[in-house]
Amino acid sequence: MKSLIIIILFSFSITAFSQETEKGKIKIEELPGVVIKRVGTDFSVYIPDNNADQRVQVVEEKFIAYDLGKDAEGYEEYLVVMEVKNGSLTATYNEKGKLVRVVENFKNVRLPSEVIYSIYRTYPGWSIVNDSFLYTQEDGDVIKKQYNIKIKKDKEVVKLLVRPNGEILKAK
């Protein structure tokens, strides 16, 4: 009887640890934010963007790995700037070392498919000439997340303001 119970428990434990590994079979959820550092009772929260452009993700990962350490002590605000060829990430910390504000600005990024599809559906025959990505966060809340895109058809040029989900906010 004892061996039967052990065999049953063993078989349940094996099936509990097995899982499907093919993409699409396991639901993968991304965390809403990254706690960079704990400051007393406050947390420095940074919500990285799920941008399609790999260059933007590399800068965000380096920022998450950045350790402010003792550098910010004695200052009212401390500014961290990370620049790459196509843009920058700028972060402001307060006197306690808490992350207060993040501004990301990148040019000529790889656009999400929702944005491209929305533009070409709304403006057939137009071509994307220029684009930039602006992302702003304050105290762990996303304030602005948009693409500024310039499209052209013949000699006519239109500037668009588009959300990452493809919603066109403004056309000039």
PDB file of N, CA, C and O in Angstrom, residues 10-84:
ATOM      1  N   PHE A  10       4.387  10.301  -7.004  1.00  0.00           N
ATOM      2  CA  PHE A  10       5.478  10.518  -7.945  1.00  0.00           C
ATOM      3  C   PHE A  10       4.944  10.833  -9.338  1.00  0.00           C
ATOM      4  O   PHE A  10       5.428  11.733 -10.017  1.00  0.00           O
ATOM      5  N   SER A  11       3.914  10.129  -9.776  1.00  0.00           N
ATOM      6  CA  SER A  11       3.364  10.367 -11.118  1.00  0.00           C
ATOM      7  C   SER A  11       2.693  11.733 -11.203  1.00  0.00           C
ATOM      8  O   SER A  11       2.761  12.407 -12.225  1.00  0.00           O
ATOM      9  N   PHE A  12       2.031  12.174 -10.117  1.00  0.00           N
ATOM     10  CA  PHE A  12       1.430  13.507 -10.112  1.00  0.00           C
ATOM     11  C   PHE A  12       2.499  14.599 -10.137  1.00  0.00           C
ATOM     12  O   PHE A  12       2.344  15.617 -10.788  1.00  0.00           O
ATOM     13  N   SER A  13       3.591  14.383  -9.429  1.00  0.00           N
ATOM     14  CA  SER A  13       4.644  15.393  -9.409  1.00  0.00           C
ATOM     15  C   SER A  13       5.331  15.515 -10.763  1.00  0.00           C
ATOM     16  O   SER A  13       5.721  16.603 -11.177  1.00  0.00           O
ATOM     17  N   ILE A  14       5.476  14.429 -11.498  1.00  0.00           N
ATOM     18  CA  ILE A  14       6.087  14.488 -12.832  1.00  0.00           C
ATOM     19  C   ILE A  14       5.198  15.268 -13.790  1.00  0.00           C
ATOM     20  O   ILE A  14       5.662  16.134 -14.517  1.00  0.00           O
ATOM     21  N   THR A  15       3.894  15.007 -13.770  1.00  0.00           N
ATOM     22  CA  THR A  15       2.989  15.725 -14.674  1.00  0.00           C
ATOM     23  C   THR A  15       2.843  17.182 -14.272  1.00  0.00           C
ATOM     24  O   THR A  15       2.596  18.032 -15.108  1.00  0.00           O
ATOM     25  N   ALA A  16       3.002  17.488 -12.994  1.00  0.00           N
ATOM     26  CA  ALA A  16       2.900  18.880 -12.550  1.00  0.00           C
ATOM     27  C   ALA A  16       4.076  19.702 -13.045  1.00  0.00           C
ATOM     28  O   ALA A  16       3.949  20.892 -13.308  1.00  0.00           O
ATOM     29  N   PHE A  17       5.252  19.082 -13.200  1.00  0.00           N
ATOM     30  CA  PHE A  17       6.423  19.831 -13.648  1.00  0.00           C
ATOM     31  C   PHE A  17       6.593  19.848 -15.161  1.00  0.00           C
ATOM     32  O   PHE A  17       7.407  20.576 -15.683  1.00  0.00           O
ATOM     33  N   SER A  18       5.851  19.048 -15.882  1.00  0.00           N
ATOM     34  CA  SER A  18       5.970  19.066 -17.337  1.00  0.00           C
ATOM     35  C   SER A  18       5.135  20.208 -17.894  1.00  0.00           C
ATOM     36  O   SER A  18       4.123  20.585 -17.326  1.00  0.00           O
ATOM     37  N   GLN A  19       5.567  20.766 -19.026  1.00  0.00           N
ATOM     38  CA  GLN A  19       4.838  21.859 -19.641  1.00  0.00           C
ATOM     39  C   GLN A  19       5.137  21.904 -21.120  1.00  0.00           C
ATOM     40  O   GLN A  19       6.136  21.389 -21.583  1.00  0.00           O
ATOM     41  N   GLU A  20       4.231  22.531 -21.847  1.00  0.00           N
ATOM     42  CA  GLU A  20       4.418  22.723 -23.279  1.00  0.00           C
ATOM     43  C   GLU A  20       5.452  23.835 -23.466  1.00  0.00           C
ATOM     44  O   GLU A  20       5.409  24.849 -22.790  1.00  0.00           O
ATOM     45  N   THR A  21       6.363  23.648 -24.406  1.00  0.00           N
ATOM     46  CA  THR A  21       7.382  24.682 -24.627  1.00  0.00           C
ATOM     47  C   THR A  21       7.246  25.362 -25.974  1.00  0.00           C
ATOM     48  O   THR A  21       8.000  26.254 -26.289  1.00  0.00           O
ATOM     49  N   GLU A  22       6.298  24.959 -26.772  1.00  0.00           N
ATOM     50  CA  GLU A  22       6.127  25.607 -28.063  1.00  0.00           C
ATOM     51  C   GLU A  22       5.506  26.981 -27.849  1.00  0.00           C
ATOM     52  O   GLU A  22       4.648  27.171 -26.996  1.00  0.00           O
ATOM     53  N   LYS A  23       5.914  27.946 -28.658  1.00  0.00           N
ATOM     54  CA  LYS A  23       5.385  29.294 -28.545  1.00  0.00           C
ATOM     55  C   LYS A  23       3.898  29.263 -28.870  1.00  0.00           C
ATOM     56  O   LYS A  23       3.477  28.637 -29.827  1.00  0.00           O
ATOM     57  N   GLY A  24       3.130  29.953 -28.099  1.00  0.00           N
ATOM     58  CA  GLY A  24       1.705  29.973 -28.313  1.00  0.00           C
ATOM     59  C   GLY A  24       0.969  29.028 -27.379  1.00  0.00           C
ATOM     60  O   GLY A  24      -0.196  29.210 -27.098  1.00  0.00           O
ATOM     61  N   LYS A  25       1.614  28.017 -26.880  1.00  0.00           N
ATOM     62  CA  LYS A  25       0.974  27.073 -25.973  1.00  0.00           C
ATOM     63  C   LYS A  25       1.051  27.580 -24.536  1.00  0.00           C
ATOM     64  O   LYS A  25       0.184  27.321 -23.750  1.00  0.00           O
ATOM     65  N   ILE A  26       2.133  28.298 -24.208  1.00  0.00           N
ATOM     66  CA  ILE A  26       2.275  28.866 -22.876  1.00  0.00           C
ATOM     67  C   ILE A  26       2.007  30.354 -22.993  1.00  0.00           C
ATOM     68  O   ILE A  26       2.571  31.037 -23.841  1.00  0.00           O
ATOM     69  N   LYS A  27       1.159  30.841 -22.132  1.00  0.00           N
ATOM     70  CA  LYS A  27       0.849  32.268 -22.154  1.00  0.00           C
ATOM     71  C   LYS A  27       1.967  33.022 -21.433  1.00  0.00           C
ATOM     72  O   LYS A  27       2.227  32.781 -20.256  1.00  0.00           O
ATOM     73  N   ILE A  28       2.632  33.908 -22.138  1.00  0.00           N
ATOM     74  CA  ILE A  28       3.726  34.680 -21.565  1.00  0.00           C
ATOM     75  C   ILE A  28       3.211  36.085 -21.301  1.00  0.00           C
ATOM     76  O   ILE A  28       2.719  36.759 -22.197  1.00  0.00           O
ATOM     77  N   GLU A  29       3.328  36.514 -20.055  1.00  0.00           N
ATOM     78  CA  GLU A  29       2.901  37.853 -19.697  1.00  0.00           C
ATOM     79  C   GLU A  29       4.110  38.648 -19.248  1.00  0.00           C
ATOM     80  O   GLU A  29       4.971  38.134 -18.544  1.00  0.00           O
ATOM     81  N   GLU A  30       4.158  39.905 -19.661  1.00  0.00           N
ATOM     82  CA  GLU A  30       5.267  40.747 -19.264  1.00  0.00           C
ATOM     83  C   GLU A  30       4.887  41.518 -18.015  1.00  0.00           C
ATOM     84  O   GLU A  30       3.739  41.892 -17.821  1.00  0.00           O
ATOM     85  N   LEU A  31       5.855  41.739 -17.163  1.00  0.00           N
ATOM     86  CA  LEU A  31       5.605  42.476 -15.944  1.00  0.00           C
ATOM     87  C   LEU A  31       5.342  43.939 -16.273  1.00  0.00           C
ATOM     88  O   LEU A  31       5.915  44.493 -17.204  1.00  0.00           O
ATOM     89  N   PRO A  32       4.486  44.609 -15.508  1.00  0.00           N
ATOM     90  CA  PRO A  32       4.145  45.985 -15.824  1.00  0.00           C
ATOM     91  C   PRO A  32       5.263  46.984 -15.566  1.00  0.00           C
ATOM     92  O   PRO A  32       5.296  48.029 -16.160  1.00  0.00           O
ATOM     93  N   GLY A  33       6.202  46.675 -14.695  1.00  0.00           N
ATOM     94  CA  GLY A  33       7.253  47.631 -14.427  1.00  0.00           C
ATOM     95  C   GLY A  33       8.439  46.962 -13.788  1.00  0.00           C
ATOM     96  O   GLY A  33       8.386  45.807 -13.407  1.00  0.00           O
ATOM     97  N   VAL A  34       9.507  47.707 -13.676  1.00  0.00           N
ATOM     98  CA  VAL A  34      10.726  47.187 -13.082  1.00  0.00           C
ATOM     99  C   VAL A  34      11.076  48.084 -11.913  1.00  0.00           C
ATOM    100  O   VAL A  34      11.179  49.299 -12.061  1.00  0.00           O
ATOM    101  N   VAL A  35      11.225  47.494 -10.736  1.00  0.00           N
ATOM    102  CA  VAL A  35      11.659  48.265  -9.578  1.00  0.00           C
ATOM    103  C   VAL A  35      13.171  48.353  -9.663  1.00  0.00           C
ATOM    104  O   VAL A  35      13.870  47.355  -9.568  1.00  0.00           O
ATOM    105  N   ILE A  36      13.670  49.552  -9.903  1.00  0.00           N
ATOM    106  CA  ILE A  36      15.099  49.750 -10.075  1.00  0.00           C
ATOM    107  C   ILE A  36      15.802  49.771  -8.722  1.00  0.00           C
ATOM    108  O   ILE A  36      16.842  49.173  -8.543  1.00  0.00           O
ATOM    109  N   LYS A  37      15.211  50.440  -7.755  1.00  0.00           N
ATOM    110  CA  LYS A  37      15.875  50.615  -6.475  1.00  0.00           C
ATOM    111  C   LYS A  37      14.839  50.957  -5.416  1.00  0.00           C
ATOM    112  O   LYS A  37      13.868  51.642  -5.699  1.00  0.00           O
ATOM    113  N   ARG A  38      15.048  50.483  -4.216  1.00  0.00           N
ATOM    114  CA  ARG A  38      14.180  50.864  -3.110  1.00  0.00           C
ATOM    115  C   ARG A  38      14.840  51.998  -2.357  1.00  0.00           C
ATOM    116  O   ARG A  38      16.003  51.929  -1.993  1.00  0.00           O
ATOM    117  N   VAL A  39      14.078  53.064  -2.118  1.00  0.00           N
ATOM    118  CA  VAL A  39      14.596  54.233  -1.425  1.00  0.00           C
ATOM    119  C   VAL A  39      13.746  54.432  -0.181  1.00  0.00           C
ATOM    120  O   VAL A  39      12.647  54.959  -0.268  1.00  0.00           O
ATOM    121  N   GLY A  40      14.213  53.985   0.953  1.00  0.00           N
ATOM    122  CA  GLY A  40      13.418  54.086   2.180  1.00  0.00           C
ATOM    123  C   GLY A  40      12.126  53.321   2.010  1.00  0.00           C
ATOM    124  O   GLY A  40      12.121  52.122   1.770  1.00  0.00           O
ATOM    125  N   THR A  41      11.009  54.032   2.090  1.00  0.00           N
ATOM    126  CA  THR A  41       9.708  53.393   1.895  1.00  0.00           C
ATOM    127  C   THR A  41       9.228  53.549   0.456  1.00  0.00           C
ATOM    128  O   THR A  41       8.196  53.002   0.090  1.00  0.00           O
ATOM    129  N   ASP A  42       9.948  54.314  -0.354  1.00  0.00           N
ATOM    130  CA  ASP A  42       9.561  54.545  -1.755  1.00  0.00           C
ATOM    131  C   ASP A  42      10.278  53.570  -2.673  1.00  0.00           C
ATOM    132  O   ASP A  42      11.337  53.055  -2.359  1.00  0.00           O
ATOM    133  N   PHE A  43       9.694  53.380  -3.839  1.00  0.00           N
ATOM    134  CA  PHE A  43      10.303  52.546  -4.859  1.00  0.00           C
ATOM    135  C   PHE A  43      10.522  53.376  -6.118  1.00  0.00           C
ATOM    136  O   PHE A  43       9.684  54.189  -6.481  1.00  0.00           O
ATOM    137  N   SER A  44      11.649  53.163  -6.778  1.00  0.00           N
ATOM    138  CA  SER A  44      11.878  53.766  -8.084  1.00  0.00           C
ATOM    139  C   SER A  44      11.358  52.769  -9.106  1.00  0.00           C
ATOM    140  O   SER A  44      11.919  51.694  -9.283  1.00  0.00           O
ATOM    141  N   VAL A  45      10.266  53.123  -9.771  1.00  0.00           N
ATOM    142  CA  VAL A  45       9.634  52.228 -10.730  1.00  0.00           C
ATOM    143  C   VAL A  45       9.856  52.762 -12.134  1.00  0.00           C
ATOM    144  O   VAL A  45       9.619  53.934 -12.412  1.00  0.00           O
ATOM    145  N   TYR A  46      10.331  51.890 -12.999  1.00  0.00           N
ATOM    146  CA  TYR A  46      10.512  52.233 -14.402  1.00  0.00           C
ATOM    147  C   TYR A  46       9.728  51.224 -15.223  1.00  0.00           C
ATOM    148  O   TYR A  46       9.895  50.023 -15.069  1.00  0.00           O
ATOM    149  N   ILE A  47       8.855  51.709 -16.073  1.00  0.00           N
ATOM    150  CA  ILE A  47       8.044  50.838 -16.921  1.00  0.00           C
ATOM    151  C   ILE A  47       8.652  50.877 -18.317  1.00  0.00           C
ATOM    152  O   ILE A  47       8.415  51.828 -19.067  1.00  0.00           O
ATOM    153  N   PRO A  48       9.450  49.878 -18.683  1.00  0.00           N
ATOM    154  CA  PRO A  48      10.061  49.895 -20.011  1.00  0.00           C
ATOM    155  C   PRO A  48       9.004  49.695 -21.090  1.00  0.00           C
ATOM    156  O   PRO A  48       8.009  49.003 -20.885  1.00  0.00           O
ATOM    157  N   ASP A  49       9.221  50.330 -22.219  1.00  0.00           N
ATOM    158  CA  ASP A  49       8.301  50.206 -23.339  1.00  0.00           C
ATOM    159  C   ASP A  49       8.567  48.904 -24.076  1.00  0.00           C
ATOM    160  O   ASP A  49       9.715  48.475 -24.191  1.00  0.00           O
ATOM    161  N   ASN A  50       7.533  48.285 -24.585  1.00  0.00           N
ATOM    162  CA  ASN A  50       7.675  47.073 -25.397  1.00  0.00           C
ATOM    163  C   ASN A  50       7.854  47.480 -26.854  1.00  0.00           C
ATOM    164  O   ASN A  50       7.071  47.106 -27.721  1.00  0.00           O
ATOM    165  N   ASN A  51       8.861  48.246 -27.102  1.00  0.00           N
ATOM    166  CA  ASN A  51       9.116  48.782 -28.433  1.00  0.00           C
ATOM    167  C   ASN A  51       9.646  47.693 -29.354  1.00  0.00           C
ATOM    168  O   ASN A  51      10.382  46.820 -28.937  1.00  0.00           O
ATOM    169  N   ALA A  52       9.263  47.795 -30.605  1.00  0.00           N
ATOM    170  CA  ALA A  52       9.697  46.813 -31.594  1.00  0.00           C
ATOM    171  C   ALA A  52      11.172  46.976 -31.968  1.00  0.00           C
ATOM    172  O   ALA A  52      11.794  46.035 -32.446  1.00  0.00           O
ATOM    173  N   ASP A  53      11.727  48.158 -31.756  1.00  0.00           N
ATOM    174  CA  ASP A  53      13.105  48.431 -32.156  1.00  0.00           C
ATOM    175  C   ASP A  53      14.090  47.886 -31.131  1.00  0.00           C
ATOM    176  O   ASP A  53      14.051  48.245 -29.951  1.00  0.00           O
ATOM    177  N   GLN A  54      14.988  47.048 -31.581  1.00  0.00           N
ATOM    178  CA  GLN A  54      15.973  46.404 -30.716  1.00  0.00           C
ATOM    179  C   GLN A  54      16.945  47.420 -30.114  1.00  0.00           C
ATOM    180  O   GLN A  54      17.382  47.266 -28.976  1.00  0.00           O
ATOM    181  N   ARG A  55      17.278  48.478 -30.863  1.00  0.00           N
ATOM    182  CA  ARG A  55      18.219  49.484 -30.348  1.00  0.00           C
ATOM    183  C   ARG A  55      17.644  50.201 -29.125  1.00  0.00           C
ATOM    184  O   ARG A  55      18.368  50.526 -28.196  1.00  0.00           O
ATOM    185  N   VAL A  56      16.334  50.456 -29.139  1.00  0.00           N
ATOM    186  CA  VAL A  56      15.676  51.098 -28.001  1.00  0.00           C
ATOM    187  C   VAL A  56      15.695  50.157 -26.804  1.00  0.00           C
ATOM    188  O   VAL A  56      15.977  50.578 -25.680  1.00  0.00           O
ATOM    189  N   GLN A  57      15.431  48.887 -27.024  1.00  0.00           N
ATOM    190  CA  GLN A  57      15.433  47.908 -25.937  1.00  0.00           C
ATOM    191  C   GLN A  57      16.804  47.786 -25.292  1.00  0.00           C
ATOM    192  O   GLN A  57      16.906  47.623 -24.075  1.00  0.00           O
ATOM    193  N   VAL A  58      17.863  47.878 -26.067  1.00  0.00           N
ATOM    194  CA  VAL A  58      19.226  47.789 -25.519  1.00  0.00           C
ATOM    195  C   VAL A  58      19.488  48.952 -24.564  1.00  0.00           C
ATOM    196  O   VAL A  58      20.033  48.762 -23.469  1.00  0.00           O
ATOM    197  N   VAL A  59      19.082  50.162 -24.942  1.00  0.00           N
ATOM    198  CA  VAL A  59      19.281  51.329 -24.074  1.00  0.00           C
ATOM    199  C   VAL A  59      18.459  51.168 -22.799  1.00  0.00           C
ATOM    200  O   VAL A  59      18.944  51.457 -21.699  1.00  0.00           O
ATOM    201  N   GLU A  60      17.211  50.694 -22.927  1.00  0.00           N
ATOM    202  CA  GLU A  60      16.372  50.497 -21.751  1.00  0.00           C
ATOM    203  C   GLU A  60      16.965  49.453 -20.807  1.00  0.00           C
ATOM    204  O   GLU A  60      16.945  49.629 -19.584  1.00  0.00           O
ATOM    205  N   GLU A  61      17.515  48.388 -21.350  1.00  0.00           N
ATOM    206  CA  GLU A  61      18.136  47.357 -20.511  1.00  0.00           C
ATOM    207  C   GLU A  61      19.368  47.902 -19.794  1.00  0.00           C
ATOM    208  O   GLU A  61      19.606  47.584 -18.626  1.00  0.00           O
ATOM    209  N   LYS A  62      20.167  48.724 -20.469  1.00  0.00           N
ATOM    210  CA  LYS A  62      21.340  49.325 -19.822  1.00  0.00           C
ATOM    211  C   LYS A  62      20.914  50.279 -18.715  1.00  0.00           C
ATOM    212  O   LYS A  62      21.566  50.374 -17.680  1.00  0.00           O
ATOM    213  N   PHE A  63      19.805  50.991 -18.936  1.00  0.00           N
ATOM    214  CA  PHE A  63      19.299  51.904 -17.919  1.00  0.00           C
ATOM    215  C   PHE A  63      18.830  51.133 -16.685  1.00  0.00           C
ATOM    216  O   PHE A  63      19.106  51.522 -15.552  1.00  0.00           O
ATOM    217  N   ILE A  64      18.132  50.022 -16.893  1.00  0.00           N
ATOM    218  CA  ILE A  64      17.662  49.200 -15.782  1.00  0.00           C
ATOM    219  C   ILE A  64      18.853  48.668 -14.977  1.00  0.00           C
ATOM    220  O   ILE A  64      18.810  48.612 -13.752  1.00  0.00           O
ATOM    221  N   ALA A  65      19.924  48.320 -15.666  1.00  0.00           N
ATOM    222  CA  ALA A  65      21.108  47.773 -14.998  1.00  0.00           C
ATOM    223  C   ALA A  65      21.965  48.859 -14.342  1.00  0.00           C
ATOM    224  O   ALA A  65      22.829  48.550 -13.518  1.00  0.00           O
ATOM    225  N   TYR A  66      21.742  50.127 -14.655  1.00  0.00           N
ATOM    226  CA  TYR A  66      22.542  51.222 -14.114  1.00  0.00           C
ATOM    227  C   TYR A  66      22.326  51.348 -12.609  1.00  0.00           C
ATOM    228  O   TYR A  66      21.206  51.332 -12.118  1.00  0.00           O
ATOM    229  N   ASP A  67      23.406  51.470 -11.857  1.00  0.00           N
ATOM    230  CA  ASP A  67      23.335  51.629 -10.411  1.00  0.00           C
ATOM    231  C   ASP A  67      23.734  53.047 -10.058  1.00  0.00           C
ATOM    232  O   ASP A  67      24.874  53.463 -10.291  1.00  0.00           O
ATOM    233  N   LEU A  68      22.808  53.788  -9.495  1.00  0.00           N
ATOM    234  CA  LEU A  68      23.052  55.175  -9.124  1.00  0.00           C
ATOM    235  C   LEU A  68      24.058  55.274  -7.985  1.00  0.00           C
ATOM    236  O   LEU A  68      24.889  56.177  -7.955  1.00  0.00           O
ATOM    237  N   GLY A  69      24.004  54.325  -7.075  1.00  0.00           N
ATOM    238  CA  GLY A  69      24.969  54.269  -5.977  1.00  0.00           C
ATOM    239  C   GLY A  69      24.964  55.516  -5.127  1.00  0.00           C
ATOM    240  O   GLY A  69      23.936  56.099  -4.836  1.00  0.00           O
ATOM    241  N   LYS A  70      26.122  55.960  -4.746  1.00  0.00           N
ATOM    242  CA  LYS A  70      26.274  57.124  -3.861  1.00  0.00           C
ATOM    243  C   LYS A  70      26.456  58.418  -4.657  1.00  0.00           C
ATOM    244  O   LYS A  70      26.646  59.475  -4.072  1.00  0.00           O
ATOM    245  N   ASP A  71      26.398  58.333  -5.991  1.00  0.00           N
ATOM    246  CA  ASP A  71      26.640  59.514  -6.826  1.00  0.00           C
ATOM    247  C   ASP A  71      25.644  60.648  -6.591  1.00  0.00           C
ATOM    248  O   ASP A  71      25.977  61.812  -6.730  1.00  0.00           O
ATOM    249  N   ALA A  72      24.384  60.317  -6.279  1.00  0.00           N
ATOM    250  CA  ALA A  72      23.335  61.331  -6.172  1.00  0.00           C
ATOM    251  C   ALA A  72      23.282  62.007  -4.809  1.00  0.00           C
ATOM    252  O   ALA A  72      22.567  62.988  -4.640  1.00  0.00           O
ATOM    253  N   GLU A  73      24.035  61.523  -3.833  1.00  0.00           N
ATOM    254  CA  GLU A  73      23.972  62.094  -2.489  1.00  0.00           C
ATOM    255  C   GLU A  73      24.467  63.534  -2.484  1.00  0.00           C
ATOM    256  O   GLU A  73      25.479  63.873  -3.084  1.00  0.00           O
ATOM    257  N   GLY A  74      23.690  64.387  -1.791  1.00  0.00           N
ATOM    258  CA  GLY A  74      24.075  65.787  -1.668  1.00  0.00           C
ATOM    259  C   GLY A  74      23.507  66.684  -2.755  1.00  0.00           C
ATOM    260  O   GLY A  74      23.703  67.889  -2.724  1.00  0.00           O
ATOM    261  N   TYR A  75      22.781  66.148  -3.703  1.00  0.00           N
ATOM    262  CA  TYR A  75      22.193  66.947  -4.779  1.00  0.00           C
ATOM    263  C   TYR A  75      20.679  66.929  -4.666  1.00  0.00           C
ATOM    264  O   TYR A  75      20.084  65.940  -4.237  1.00  0.00           O
ATOM    265  N   GLU A  76      20.027  68.035  -5.058  1.00  0.00           N
ATOM    266  CA  GLU A  76      18.567  68.076  -5.068  1.00  0.00           C
ATOM    267  C   GLU A  76      18.010  67.156  -6.143  1.00  0.00           C
ATOM    268  O   GLU A  76      17.029  66.465  -5.937  1.00  0.00           O
ATOM    269  N   GLU A  77      18.614  67.192  -7.300  1.00  0.00           N
ATOM    270  CA  GLU A  77      18.229  66.319  -8.410  1.00  0.00           C
ATOM    271  C   GLU A  77      19.485  65.775  -9.056  1.00  0.00           C
ATOM    272  O   GLU A  77      20.535  66.414  -9.031  1.00  0.00           O
ATOM    273  N   TYR A  78      19.349  64.601  -9.637  1.00  0.00           N
ATOM    274  CA  TYR A  78      20.478  63.957 -10.301  1.00  0.00           C
ATOM    275  C   TYR A  78      19.997  63.508 -11.667  1.00  0.00           C
ATOM    276  O   TYR A  78      18.974  62.843 -11.780  1.00  0.00           O
ATOM    277  N   LEU A  79      20.711  63.874 -12.713  1.00  0.00           N
ATOM    278  CA  LEU A  79      20.312  63.590 -14.080  1.00  0.00           C
ATOM    279  C   LEU A  79      21.219  62.524 -14.686  1.00  0.00           C
ATOM    280  O   LEU A  79      22.433  62.625 -14.613  1.00  0.00           O
ATOM    281  N   VAL A  80      20.602  61.496 -15.273  1.00  0.00           N
ATOM    282  CA  VAL A  80      21.336  60.443 -15.969  1.00  0.00           C
ATOM    283  C   VAL A  80      20.929  60.512 -17.441  1.00  0.00           C
ATOM    284  O   VAL A  80      19.745  60.483 -17.754  1.00  0.00           O
ATOM    285  N   VAL A  81      21.906  60.607 -18.338  1.00  0.00           N
ATOM    286  CA  VAL A  81      21.632  60.673 -19.771  1.00  0.00           C
ATOM    287  C   VAL A  81      22.360  59.527 -20.458  1.00  0.00           C
ATOM    288  O   VAL A  81      23.568  59.364 -20.287  1.00  0.00           O
ATOM    289  N   MET A  82      21.609  58.752 -21.215  1.00  0.00           N
ATOM    290  CA  MET A  82      22.182  57.669 -22.014  1.00  0.00           C
ATOM    291  C   MET A  82      21.879  57.975 -23.466  1.00  0.00           C
ATOM    292  O   MET A  82      20.715  58.057 -23.848  1.00  0.00           O
ATOM    293  N   GLU A  83      22.926  58.162 -24.249  1.00  0.00           N
ATOM    294  CA  GLU A  83      22.754  58.532 -25.652  1.00  0.00           C
ATOM    295  C   GLU A  83      23.288  57.450 -26.573  1.00  0.00           C
ATOM    296  O   GLU A  83      24.306  56.814 -26.275  1.00  0.00           O
ATOM    297  N   VAL A  84      22.593  57.270 -27.671  1.00  0.00           N
ATOM    298  CA  VAL A  84      23.037  56.408 -28.757  1.00  0.00           C
ATOM    299  C   VAL A  84      22.884  57.211 -30.039  1.00  0.00           C
ATOM    300  O   VAL A  84      22.407  58.346 -30.016  1.00  0.00           O
TER     301      VAL A  84
END
